[in-house]
mmCIF file with all atom_site columns, C-alpha atoms in Angstrom:
data_model
loop_
_atom_site.group_PDB
_atom_site.id
_atom_site.type_symbol
_atom_site.label_atom_id
_atom_site.label_alt_id
_atom_site.label_comp_id
_atom_site.label_asym_id
_atom_site.label_entity_id
_atom_site.label_seq_id
_atom_site.pdbx_PDB_ins_code
_atom_site.Cartn_x
_atom_site.Cartn_y
_atom_site.Cartn_z
_atom_site.occupancy
_atom_site.B_iso_or_equiv
_atom_site.pdbx_formal_charge
_atom_site.auth_seq_id
_atom_site.auth_comp_id
_atom_site.auth_asym_id
_atom_site.auth_atom_id
_atom_site.pdbx_PDB_model_num
ATOM 1   C CA . ALA A 1 1   ? 9.006   11.931  1.060   1.00 81.00 ? 345 ALA A CA 1
ATOM 2   C CA . GLY A 1 2   ? 7.326   12.069  4.418   1.00 89.00 ? 346 GLY A CA 1
ATOM 3   C CA . VAL A 1 3   ? 5.120   9.741   6.439   1.00 95.00 ? 347 VAL A CA 1
ATOM 4   C CA . ALA A 1 4   ? 3.638   9.891   9.905   1.00 95.00 ? 348 ALA A CA 1
ATOM 5   C CA . VAL A 1 5   ? 1.609   7.975   12.456  1.00 96.00 ? 349 VAL A CA 1
ATOM 6   C CA . LEU A 1 6   ? -0.735  9.917   14.722  1.00 95.00 ? 350 LEU A CA 1
ATOM 7   C CA . SER A 1 7   ? -2.164  8.291   17.778  1.00 95.00 ? 351 SER A CA 1
ATOM 8   C CA . ARG A 1 8   ? -4.066  9.352   20.848  1.00 95.00 ? 352 ARG A CA 1
ATOM 9   C CA . THR A 1 9   ? -2.374  6.467   22.641  1.00 95.00 ? 353 THR A CA 1
ATOM 10  C CA . GLU A 1 10  ? 1.333   6.704   23.457  1.00 96.00 ? 354 GLU A CA 1
ATOM 11  C CA . PRO A 1 11  ? 3.244   4.144   21.392  1.00 97.00 ? 355 PRO A CA 1
ATOM 12  C CA . THR A 1 12  ? 5.412   1.635   23.192  1.00 97.00 ? 356 THR A CA 1
ATOM 13  C CA . ALA A 1 13  ? 7.889   1.646   20.318  1.00 97.00 ? 357 ALA A CA 1
ATOM 14  C CA . MET A 1 14  ? 8.603   3.536   17.124  1.00 96.00 ? 358 MET A CA 1
ATOM 15  C CA . ARG A 1 15  ? 10.852  2.559   14.173  1.00 95.00 ? 359 ARG A CA 1
ATOM 16  C CA . ILE A 1 16  ? 11.852  4.785   11.319  1.00 95.00 ? 360 ILE A CA 1
ATOM 17  C CA . GLY A 1 17  ? 12.765  2.946   8.127   1.00 92.00 ? 361 GLY A CA 1
ATOM 18  C CA . ASN A 1 18  ? 11.960  -0.495  6.934   1.00 92.00 ? 362 ASN A CA 1
ATOM 19  C CA . GLY A 1 19  ? 15.261  -2.201  7.823   1.00 91.00 ? 363 GLY A CA 1
ATOM 20  C CA . ASP A 1 20  ? 17.091  -1.515  4.583   1.00 91.00 ? 364 ASP A CA 1
ATOM 21  C CA . ASP A 1 21  ? 19.711  1.224   5.184   1.00 90.00 ? 365 ASP A CA 1
ATOM 22  C CA . PHE A 1 22  ? 19.155  2.460   1.625   1.00 89.00 ? 366 PHE A CA 1
ATOM 23  C CA . PHE A 1 23  ? 15.582  3.598   2.519   1.00 89.00 ? 367 PHE A CA 1
ATOM 24  C CA . ASP A 1 24  ? 15.897  4.194   6.236   1.00 87.00 ? 368 ASP A CA 1
ATOM 25  C CA . ASP A 1 25  ? 16.461  7.954   6.027   1.00 86.00 ? 369 ASP A CA 1
ATOM 26  C CA . SER A 1 26  ? 14.236  8.578   3.011   1.00 91.00 ? 370 SER A CA 1
ATOM 27  C CA . GLY A 1 27  ? 11.042  9.373   4.928   1.00 92.00 ? 371 GLY A CA 1
ATOM 28  C CA . ARG A 1 28  ? 9.224   6.473   3.298   1.00 95.00 ? 372 ARG A CA 1
ATOM 29  C CA . TRP A 1 29  ? 8.492   4.181   6.266   1.00 96.00 ? 373 TRP A CA 1
ATOM 30  C CA . ILE A 1 30  ? 7.583   4.586   9.951   1.00 97.00 ? 374 ILE A CA 1
ATOM 31  C CA . GLU A 1 31  ? 6.138   2.038   12.389  1.00 96.00 ? 375 GLU A CA 1
ATOM 32  C CA . SER A 1 32  ? 4.529   2.537   15.756  1.00 97.00 ? 376 SER A CA 1
ATOM 33  C CA . ASP A 1 33  ? 3.518   -0.140  18.254  1.00 98.00 ? 377 ASP A CA 1
ATOM 34  C CA . ILE A 1 34  ? 0.282   0.904   19.997  1.00 97.00 ? 378 ILE A CA 1
ATOM 35  C CA . PRO A 1 35  ? -0.909  -1.010  23.077  1.00 97.00 ? 379 PRO A CA 1
ATOM 36  C CA . LEU A 1 36  ? -4.516  -2.077  22.900  1.00 96.00 ? 380 LEU A CA 1
ATOM 37  C CA . ALA A 1 37  ? -7.032  -2.411  25.756  1.00 94.00 ? 381 ALA A CA 1
ATOM 38  C CA . ASP A 1 38  ? -7.056  -6.219  25.533  1.00 95.00 ? 382 ASP A CA 1
ATOM 39  C CA . GLY A 1 39  ? -3.274  -6.299  26.123  1.00 95.00 ? 383 GLY A CA 1
ATOM 40  C CA . SER A 1 40  ? -2.378  -7.001  22.504  1.00 96.00 ? 384 SER A CA 1
ATOM 41  C CA . THR A 1 41  ? -0.314  -4.702  20.287  1.00 97.00 ? 385 THR A CA 1
ATOM 42  C CA . LEU A 1 42  ? -1.150  -2.970  17.025  1.00 98.00 ? 386 LEU A CA 1
ATOM 43  C CA . THR A 1 43  ? 1.830   -2.204  14.742  1.00 98.00 ? 387 THR A CA 1
ATOM 44  C CA . ILE A 1 44  ? 0.829   0.651   12.496  1.00 98.00 ? 388 ILE A CA 1
ATOM 45  C CA . ILE A 1 45  ? 2.943   1.411   9.400   1.00 98.00 ? 389 ILE A CA 1
ATOM 46  C CA . SER A 1 46  ? 2.751   4.522   7.360   1.00 98.00 ? 390 SER A CA 1
ATOM 47  C CA . ALA A 1 47  ? 4.546   4.008   4.026   1.00 97.00 ? 391 ALA A CA 1
ATOM 48  C CA . TYR A 1 48  ? 5.203   5.791   0.769   1.00 97.00 ? 392 TYR A CA 1
ATOM 49  C CA . ALA A 1 49  ? 6.568   3.911   -2.242  1.00 96.00 ? 393 ALA A CA 1
ATOM 50  C CA . HIS A 1 50  ? 7.851   6.089   -5.021  1.00 93.00 ? 394 HIS A CA 1
ATOM 51  C CA . SER A 1 51  ? 6.151   5.811   -8.395  1.00 93.00 ? 395 SER A CA 1
ATOM 52  C CA . GLY A 1 52  ? 9.051   4.124   -10.239 1.00 91.00 ? 396 GLY A CA 1
ATOM 53  C CA . GLU A 1 53  ? 9.822   4.331   -13.945 1.00 93.00 ? 397 GLU A CA 1
ATOM 54  C CA . ALA A 1 54  ? 9.547   1.187   -16.024 1.00 93.00 ? 398 ALA A CA 1
ATOM 55  C CA . GLY A 1 55  ? 12.862  -0.138  -17.209 1.00 93.00 ? 399 GLY A CA 1
ATOM 56  C CA . THR A 1 56  ? 15.047  2.126   -15.094 1.00 95.00 ? 400 THR A CA 1
ATOM 57  C CA . PRO A 1 57  ? 17.170  1.871   -11.932 1.00 96.00 ? 401 PRO A CA 1
ATOM 58  C CA . ARG A 1 58  ? 14.370  3.773   -10.176 1.00 95.00 ? 402 ARG A CA 1
ATOM 59  C CA . GLN A 1 59  ? 12.003  0.879   -10.825 1.00 97.00 ? 403 GLN A CA 1
ATOM 60  C CA . LEU A 1 60  ? 14.575  -1.543  -9.423  1.00 96.00 ? 404 LEU A CA 1
ATOM 61  C CA . GLU A 1 61  ? 14.686  0.635   -6.256  1.00 96.00 ? 405 GLU A CA 1
ATOM 62  C CA . LYS A 1 62  ? 10.872  0.261   -6.033  1.00 97.00 ? 406 LYS A CA 1
ATOM 63  C CA . TYR A 1 63  ? 11.199  -3.508  -6.229  1.00 97.00 ? 407 TYR A CA 1
ATOM 64  C CA . ARG A 1 64  ? 13.903  -3.377  -3.555  1.00 97.00 ? 408 ARG A CA 1
ATOM 65  C CA . PHE A 1 65  ? 11.495  -1.395  -1.355  1.00 96.00 ? 409 PHE A CA 1
ATOM 66  C CA . PHE A 1 66  ? 8.751   -4.014  -1.905  1.00 97.00 ? 410 PHE A CA 1
ATOM 67  C CA . ASP A 1 67  ? 11.207  -6.816  -1.136  1.00 97.00 ? 411 ASP A CA 1
ATOM 68  C CA . GLN A 1 68  ? 11.979  -5.211  2.248   1.00 96.00 ? 412 GLN A CA 1
ATOM 69  C CA . MET A 1 69  ? 8.269   -4.473  2.763   1.00 96.00 ? 413 MET A CA 1
ATOM 70  C CA . HIS A 1 70  ? 7.624   -8.203  2.321   1.00 97.00 ? 414 HIS A CA 1
ATOM 71  C CA . LEU A 1 71  ? 10.173  -8.991  5.043   1.00 97.00 ? 415 LEU A CA 1
ATOM 72  C CA . ARG A 1 72  ? 8.650   -6.447  7.471   1.00 96.00 ? 416 ARG A CA 1
ATOM 73  C CA . LEU A 1 73  ? 5.104   -7.654  6.859   1.00 97.00 ? 417 LEU A CA 1
ATOM 74  C CA . GLU A 1 74  ? 6.236   -11.245 7.369   1.00 97.00 ? 418 GLU A CA 1
ATOM 75  C CA . ALA A 1 75  ? 8.009   -10.320 10.620  1.00 97.00 ? 419 ALA A CA 1
ATOM 76  C CA . ILE A 1 76  ? 4.999   -8.412  11.966  1.00 96.00 ? 420 ILE A CA 1
ATOM 77  C CA . ARG A 1 77  ? 2.683   -11.246 11.070  1.00 95.00 ? 421 ARG A CA 1
ATOM 78  C CA . GLY A 1 78  ? 5.064   -13.684 12.834  1.00 95.00 ? 422 GLY A CA 1
ATOM 79  C CA . SER A 1 79  ? 5.188   -11.496 15.941  1.00 95.00 ? 423 SER A CA 1
ATOM 80  C CA . GLY A 1 80  ? 1.513   -12.092 16.722  1.00 93.00 ? 424 GLY A CA 1
ATOM 81  C CA . HIS A 1 81  ? 0.813   -8.364  16.696  1.00 95.00 ? 425 HIS A CA 1
ATOM 82  C CA . HIS A 1 82  ? -2.116  -6.918  14.835  1.00 97.00 ? 426 HIS A CA 1
ATOM 83  C CA . GLY A 1 83  ? -0.779  -5.014  11.868  1.00 98.00 ? 427 GLY A CA 1
ATOM 84  C CA . LEU A 1 84  ? -1.979  -2.163  9.684   1.00 98.00 ? 428 LEU A CA 1
ATOM 85  C CA . LEU A 1 85  ? -0.028  -0.825  6.691   1.00 98.00 ? 429 LEU A CA 1
ATOM 86  C CA . THR A 1 86  ? -1.403  2.400   5.313   1.00 97.00 ? 430 THR A CA 1
ATOM 87  C CA . GLY A 1 87  ? -0.115  4.715   2.623   1.00 97.00 ? 431 GLY A CA 1
ATOM 88  C CA . ASP A 1 88  ? 0.528   5.593   -0.981  1.00 97.00 ? 432 ASP A CA 1
ATOM 89  C CA . LEU A 1 89  ? 2.112   2.484   -2.452  1.00 98.00 ? 433 LEU A CA 1
ATOM 90  C CA . ASN A 1 90  ? 1.891   3.664   -6.062  1.00 97.00 ? 434 ASN A CA 1
ATOM 91  C CA . VAL A 1 91  ? 0.566   0.393   -7.484  1.00 98.00 ? 435 VAL A CA 1
ATOM 92  C CA . ALA A 1 92  ? -2.899  -0.393  -8.751  1.00 98.00 ? 436 ALA A CA 1
ATOM 93  C CA . HIS A 1 93  ? -3.112  -4.059  -7.727  1.00 98.00 ? 437 HIS A CA 1
ATOM 94  C CA . THR A 1 94  ? -5.891  -5.395  -9.957  1.00 97.00 ? 438 THR A CA 1
ATOM 95  C CA . GLU A 1 95  ? -7.825  -4.392  -13.036 1.00 97.00 ? 439 GLU A CA 1
ATOM 96  C CA . ARG A 1 96  ? -10.545 -3.143  -10.656 1.00 97.00 ? 440 ARG A CA 1
ATOM 97  C CA . ASP A 1 97  ? -8.081  -0.645  -9.216  1.00 97.00 ? 441 ASP A CA 1
ATOM 98  C CA . ILE A 1 98  ? -7.455  1.292   -12.436 1.00 97.00 ? 442 ILE A CA 1
ATOM 99  C CA . ARG A 1 99  ? -10.043 2.639   -14.849 1.00 95.00 ? 443 ARG A CA 1
ATOM 100 C CA . ASN A 1 100 ? -8.013  2.242   -18.060 1.00 93.00 ? 444 ASN A CA 1
ATOM 101 C CA . TRP A 1 101 ? -6.009  -0.888  -17.206 1.00 95.00 ? 445 TRP A CA 1
ATOM 102 C CA . LYS A 1 102 ? -5.445  -2.077  -20.771 1.00 95.00 ? 446 LYS A CA 1
ATOM 103 C CA . GLY A 1 103 ? -3.699  1.148   -21.696 1.00 93.00 ? 447 GLY A CA 1
ATOM 104 C CA . ASN A 1 104 ? -1.424  1.001   -18.665 1.00 94.00 ? 448 ASN A CA 1
ATOM 105 C CA . LEU A 1 105 ? -0.075  -2.587  -18.723 1.00 94.00 ? 449 LEU A CA 1
ATOM 106 C CA . LYS A 1 106 ? 3.462   -1.366  -19.467 1.00 94.00 ? 450 LYS A CA 1
ATOM 107 C CA . LYS A 1 107 ? 3.505   1.656   -17.144 1.00 95.00 ? 451 LYS A CA 1
ATOM 108 C CA . ALA A 1 108 ? 4.934   1.837   -13.674 1.00 97.00 ? 452 ALA A CA 1
ATOM 109 C CA . GLY A 1 109 ? 2.189   1.440   -11.195 1.00 97.00 ? 453 GLY A CA 1
ATOM 110 C CA . PHE A 1 110 ? 0.466   -1.369  -13.069 1.00 98.00 ? 454 PHE A CA 1
ATOM 111 C CA . LEU A 1 111 ? 3.388   -3.562  -14.182 1.00 97.00 ? 455 LEU A CA 1
ATOM 112 C CA . PRO A 1 112 ? 2.849   -7.255  -13.699 1.00 97.00 ? 456 PRO A CA 1
ATOM 113 C CA . GLU A 1 113 ? 5.971   -7.438  -11.510 1.00 97.00 ? 457 GLU A CA 1
ATOM 114 C CA . GLU A 1 114 ? 4.658   -4.728  -9.194  1.00 97.00 ? 458 GLU A CA 1
ATOM 115 C CA . ARG A 1 115 ? 1.202   -6.339  -8.961  1.00 98.00 ? 459 ARG A CA 1
ATOM 116 C CA . ALA A 1 116 ? 2.817   -9.756  -8.139  1.00 98.00 ? 460 ALA A CA 1
ATOM 117 C CA . TYR A 1 117 ? 4.240   -8.208  -4.932  1.00 98.00 ? 461 TYR A CA 1
ATOM 118 C CA . PHE A 1 118 ? 0.753   -7.463  -3.801  1.00 97.00 ? 462 PHE A CA 1
ATOM 119 C CA . ASP A 1 119 ? -0.395  -10.965 -4.674  1.00 97.00 ? 463 ASP A CA 1
ATOM 120 C CA . ARG A 1 120 ? 2.380   -12.273 -2.362  1.00 97.00 ? 464 ARG A CA 1
ATOM 121 C CA . PHE A 1 121 ? 1.527   -9.826  0.445   1.00 97.00 ? 465 PHE A CA 1
ATOM 122 C CA . HIS A 1 122 ? -2.022  -11.301 0.403   1.00 96.00 ? 466 HIS A CA 1
ATOM 123 C CA . ALA A 1 123 ? -1.593  -14.922 -0.642  1.00 95.00 ? 467 ALA A CA 1
ATOM 124 C CA . ASP A 1 124 ? 1.784   -15.747 0.966   1.00 95.00 ? 468 ASP A CA 1
ATOM 125 C CA . LEU A 1 125 ? 1.632   -13.563 4.070   1.00 96.00 ? 469 LEU A CA 1
ATOM 126 C CA . GLY A 1 126 ? -2.133  -13.435 4.639   1.00 96.00 ? 470 GLY A CA 1
ATOM 127 C CA . TRP A 1 127 ? -2.455  -9.637  4.810   1.00 98.00 ? 471 TRP A CA 1
ATOM 128 C CA . VAL A 1 128 ? -5.882  -8.303  3.678   1.00 98.00 ? 472 VAL A CA 1
ATOM 129 C CA . ASP A 1 129 ? -6.674  -5.317  1.468   1.00 98.00 ? 473 ASP A CA 1
ATOM 130 C CA . VAL A 1 130 ? -9.267  -3.835  3.786   1.00 98.00 ? 474 VAL A CA 1
ATOM 131 C CA . HIS A 1 131 ? -10.898 -1.412  1.324   1.00 97.00 ? 475 HIS A CA 1
ATOM 132 C CA . ARG A 1 132 ? -11.195 -4.100  -1.381  1.00 97.00 ? 476 ARG A CA 1
ATOM 133 C CA . GLN A 1 133 ? -12.637 -6.535  1.112   1.00 97.00 ? 477 GLN A CA 1
ATOM 134 C CA . LEU A 1 134 ? -15.320 -3.990  2.053   1.00 97.00 ? 478 LEU A CA 1
ATOM 135 C CA . ALA A 1 135 ? -15.998 -2.605  -1.418  1.00 95.00 ? 479 ALA A CA 1
ATOM 136 C CA . GLY A 1 136 ? -16.177 -6.033  -3.071  1.00 94.00 ? 480 GLY A CA 1
ATOM 137 C CA . ASP A 1 137 ? -15.540 -6.888  -6.702  1.00 94.00 ? 481 ASP A CA 1
ATOM 138 C CA . VAL A 1 138 ? -16.290 -3.446  -8.151  1.00 96.00 ? 482 VAL A CA 1
ATOM 139 C CA . ASP A 1 139 ? -14.341 -0.909  -10.153 1.00 96.00 ? 483 ASP A CA 1
ATOM 140 C CA . GLY A 1 140 ? -12.518 1.485   -7.803  1.00 94.00 ? 484 GLY A CA 1
ATOM 141 C CA . PRO A 1 141 ? -12.935 3.239   -5.567  1.00 95.00 ? 485 PRO A CA 1
ATOM 142 C CA . TYR A 1 142 ? -10.025 5.285   -6.895  1.00 97.00 ? 486 TYR A CA 1
ATOM 143 C CA . THR A 1 143 ? -7.697  7.423   -4.811  1.00 97.00 ? 487 THR A CA 1
ATOM 144 C CA . TRP A 1 144 ? -5.587  9.221   -7.443  1.00 96.00 ? 488 TRP A CA 1
ATOM 145 C CA . TRP A 1 145 ? -6.557  11.017  -10.646 1.00 96.00 ? 489 TRP A CA 1
ATOM 146 C CA . SER A 1 146 ? -4.345  12.594  -13.282 1.00 92.00 ? 490 SER A CA 1
ATOM 147 C CA . MET A 1 147 ? -4.368  16.378  -13.550 1.00 92.00 ? 491 MET A CA 1
ATOM 148 C CA . ARG A 1 148 ? -4.764  15.935  -17.327 1.00 89.00 ? 492 ARG A CA 1
ATOM 149 C CA . GLY A 1 149 ? -8.123  16.044  -19.022 1.00 90.00 ? 493 GLY A CA 1
ATOM 150 C CA . GLN A 1 150 ? -11.111 15.548  -16.827 1.00 93.00 ? 494 GLN A CA 1
ATOM 151 C CA . ALA A 1 151 ? -9.913  12.452  -15.028 1.00 94.00 ? 495 ALA A CA 1
ATOM 152 C CA . PHE A 1 152 ? -11.301 13.527  -11.640 1.00 95.00 ? 496 PHE A CA 1
ATOM 153 C CA . ASP A 1 153 ? -14.625 14.628  -13.059 1.00 94.00 ? 497 ASP A CA 1
ATOM 154 C CA . THR A 1 154 ? -15.089 11.344  -14.979 1.00 94.00 ? 498 THR A CA 1
ATOM 155 C CA . ASP A 1 155 ? -13.638 9.234   -12.120 1.00 94.00 ? 499 ASP A CA 1
ATOM 156 C CA . THR A 1 156 ? -10.905 7.906   -14.433 1.00 95.00 ? 500 THR A CA 1
ATOM 157 C CA . GLY A 1 157 ? -8.453  7.087   -11.678 1.00 96.00 ? 501 GLY A CA 1
ATOM 158 C CA . TRP A 1 158 ? -6.156  4.634   -9.939  1.00 97.00 ? 502 TRP A CA 1
ATOM 159 C CA . ARG A 1 159 ? -6.405  3.123   -6.490  1.00 97.00 ? 503 ARG A CA 1
ATOM 160 C CA . ILE A 1 160 ? -2.852  3.420   -5.209  1.00 98.00 ? 504 ILE A CA 1
ATOM 161 C CA . ASP A 1 161 ? -3.529  4.172   -1.537  1.00 97.00 ? 505 ASP A CA 1
ATOM 162 C CA . TYR A 1 162 ? -4.112  1.258   0.774   1.00 97.00 ? 506 TYR A CA 1
ATOM 163 C CA . GLN A 1 163 ? -5.041  -0.031  4.204   1.00 97.00 ? 507 GLN A CA 1
ATOM 164 C CA . ILE A 1 164 ? -3.623  -3.524  4.389   1.00 98.00 ? 508 ILE A CA 1
ATOM 165 C CA . ALA A 1 165 ? -4.184  -5.428  7.655   1.00 98.00 ? 509 ALA A CA 1
ATOM 166 C CA . THR A 1 166 ? -3.597  -8.688  9.340   1.00 98.00 ? 510 THR A CA 1
ATOM 167 C CA . PRO A 1 167 ? -6.692  -10.878 8.980   1.00 97.00 ? 511 PRO A CA 1
ATOM 168 C CA . GLU A 1 168 ? -7.903  -10.538 12.563  1.00 95.00 ? 512 GLU A CA 1
ATOM 169 C CA . LEU A 1 169 ? -7.761  -6.754  12.346  1.00 97.00 ? 513 LEU A CA 1
ATOM 170 C CA . ALA A 1 170 ? -9.257  -6.654  8.857   1.00 97.00 ? 514 ALA A CA 1
ATOM 171 C CA . ALA A 1 171 ? -12.256 -8.655  10.105  1.00 97.00 ? 515 ALA A CA 1
ATOM 172 C CA . ALA A 1 172 ? -13.065 -5.808  12.498  1.00 96.00 ? 516 ALA A CA 1
ATOM 173 C CA . ALA A 1 173 ? -13.370 -3.183  9.672   1.00 97.00 ? 517 ALA A CA 1
ATOM 174 C CA . ARG A 1 174 ? -16.960 -2.133  8.961   1.00 97.00 ? 518 ARG A CA 1
ATOM 175 C CA . THR A 1 175 ? -16.764 0.637   6.406   1.00 95.00 ? 519 THR A CA 1
ATOM 176 C CA . ALA A 1 176 ? -14.321 2.412   4.100   1.00 93.00 ? 520 ALA A CA 1
ATOM 177 C CA . ALA A 1 177 ? -14.744 5.401   1.823   1.00 92.00 ? 521 ALA A CA 1
ATOM 178 C CA . VAL A 1 178 ? -12.759 7.747   -0.403  1.00 93.00 ? 522 VAL A CA 1
ATOM 179 C CA . ASP A 1 179 ? -13.672 11.374  0.222   1.00 90.00 ? 523 ASP A CA 1
ATOM 180 C CA . ARG A 1 180 ? -13.686 13.129  -3.180  1.00 84.00 ? 524 ARG A CA 1
ATOM 181 C CA . ALA A 1 181 ? -14.979 16.474  -1.945  1.00 77.00 ? 525 ALA A CA 1
#
C-alpha cells in the first residue's frame, strides 16, 4: 500500500500509522497537521483500507483497521482541529454508492458490518461525507469500476473513495466531482 499528503504549507506535525502497531508500517495511514491562516489546525489523513474478503481473517483485519480509524477520528474531533480523511476505504456506504447493490450484499465492500462503521463515523462522531453532502440523494457518483464487461462505459460502479470531514470544514465545501476522462 502507499498513501501520501501533499501540501504547499509546511506541516507542523506528521504521523505515520493509525496508532495500531499492526498497521503502522503497512503504508495505509498518514496524518499531517497543517496550520491555517486563522490560527487553527487542519489534520489531513490519507488512508487506504484493503478490500477484505468476507468470512476470512483478512476481513477481520479490515474491521480492526476501522476500529482504529474510529478511535483516530474521535481523537481528532475531540482535539478541536479541523479534520479531513481522504482515500480509498473500499466500502460502498449506502445503496446509492453501488450500482448493483442487491447482488453485492454478501460481498466485501458492501457487507452490513462494514457499512455500519461508516454509520458510526457519521452519526456517532459527526464526520460528514463531503461528496455525498454535495451530490445529494442520487446514485453515485462512482469512483471504481470493474475491469470486467463494460462497467466503466455503463457507469456500473462503486463509490469507495471518500472525503470525510469535520462538520465545520465540510460546510466550507462548494463542489465535488469525479473525473472519468
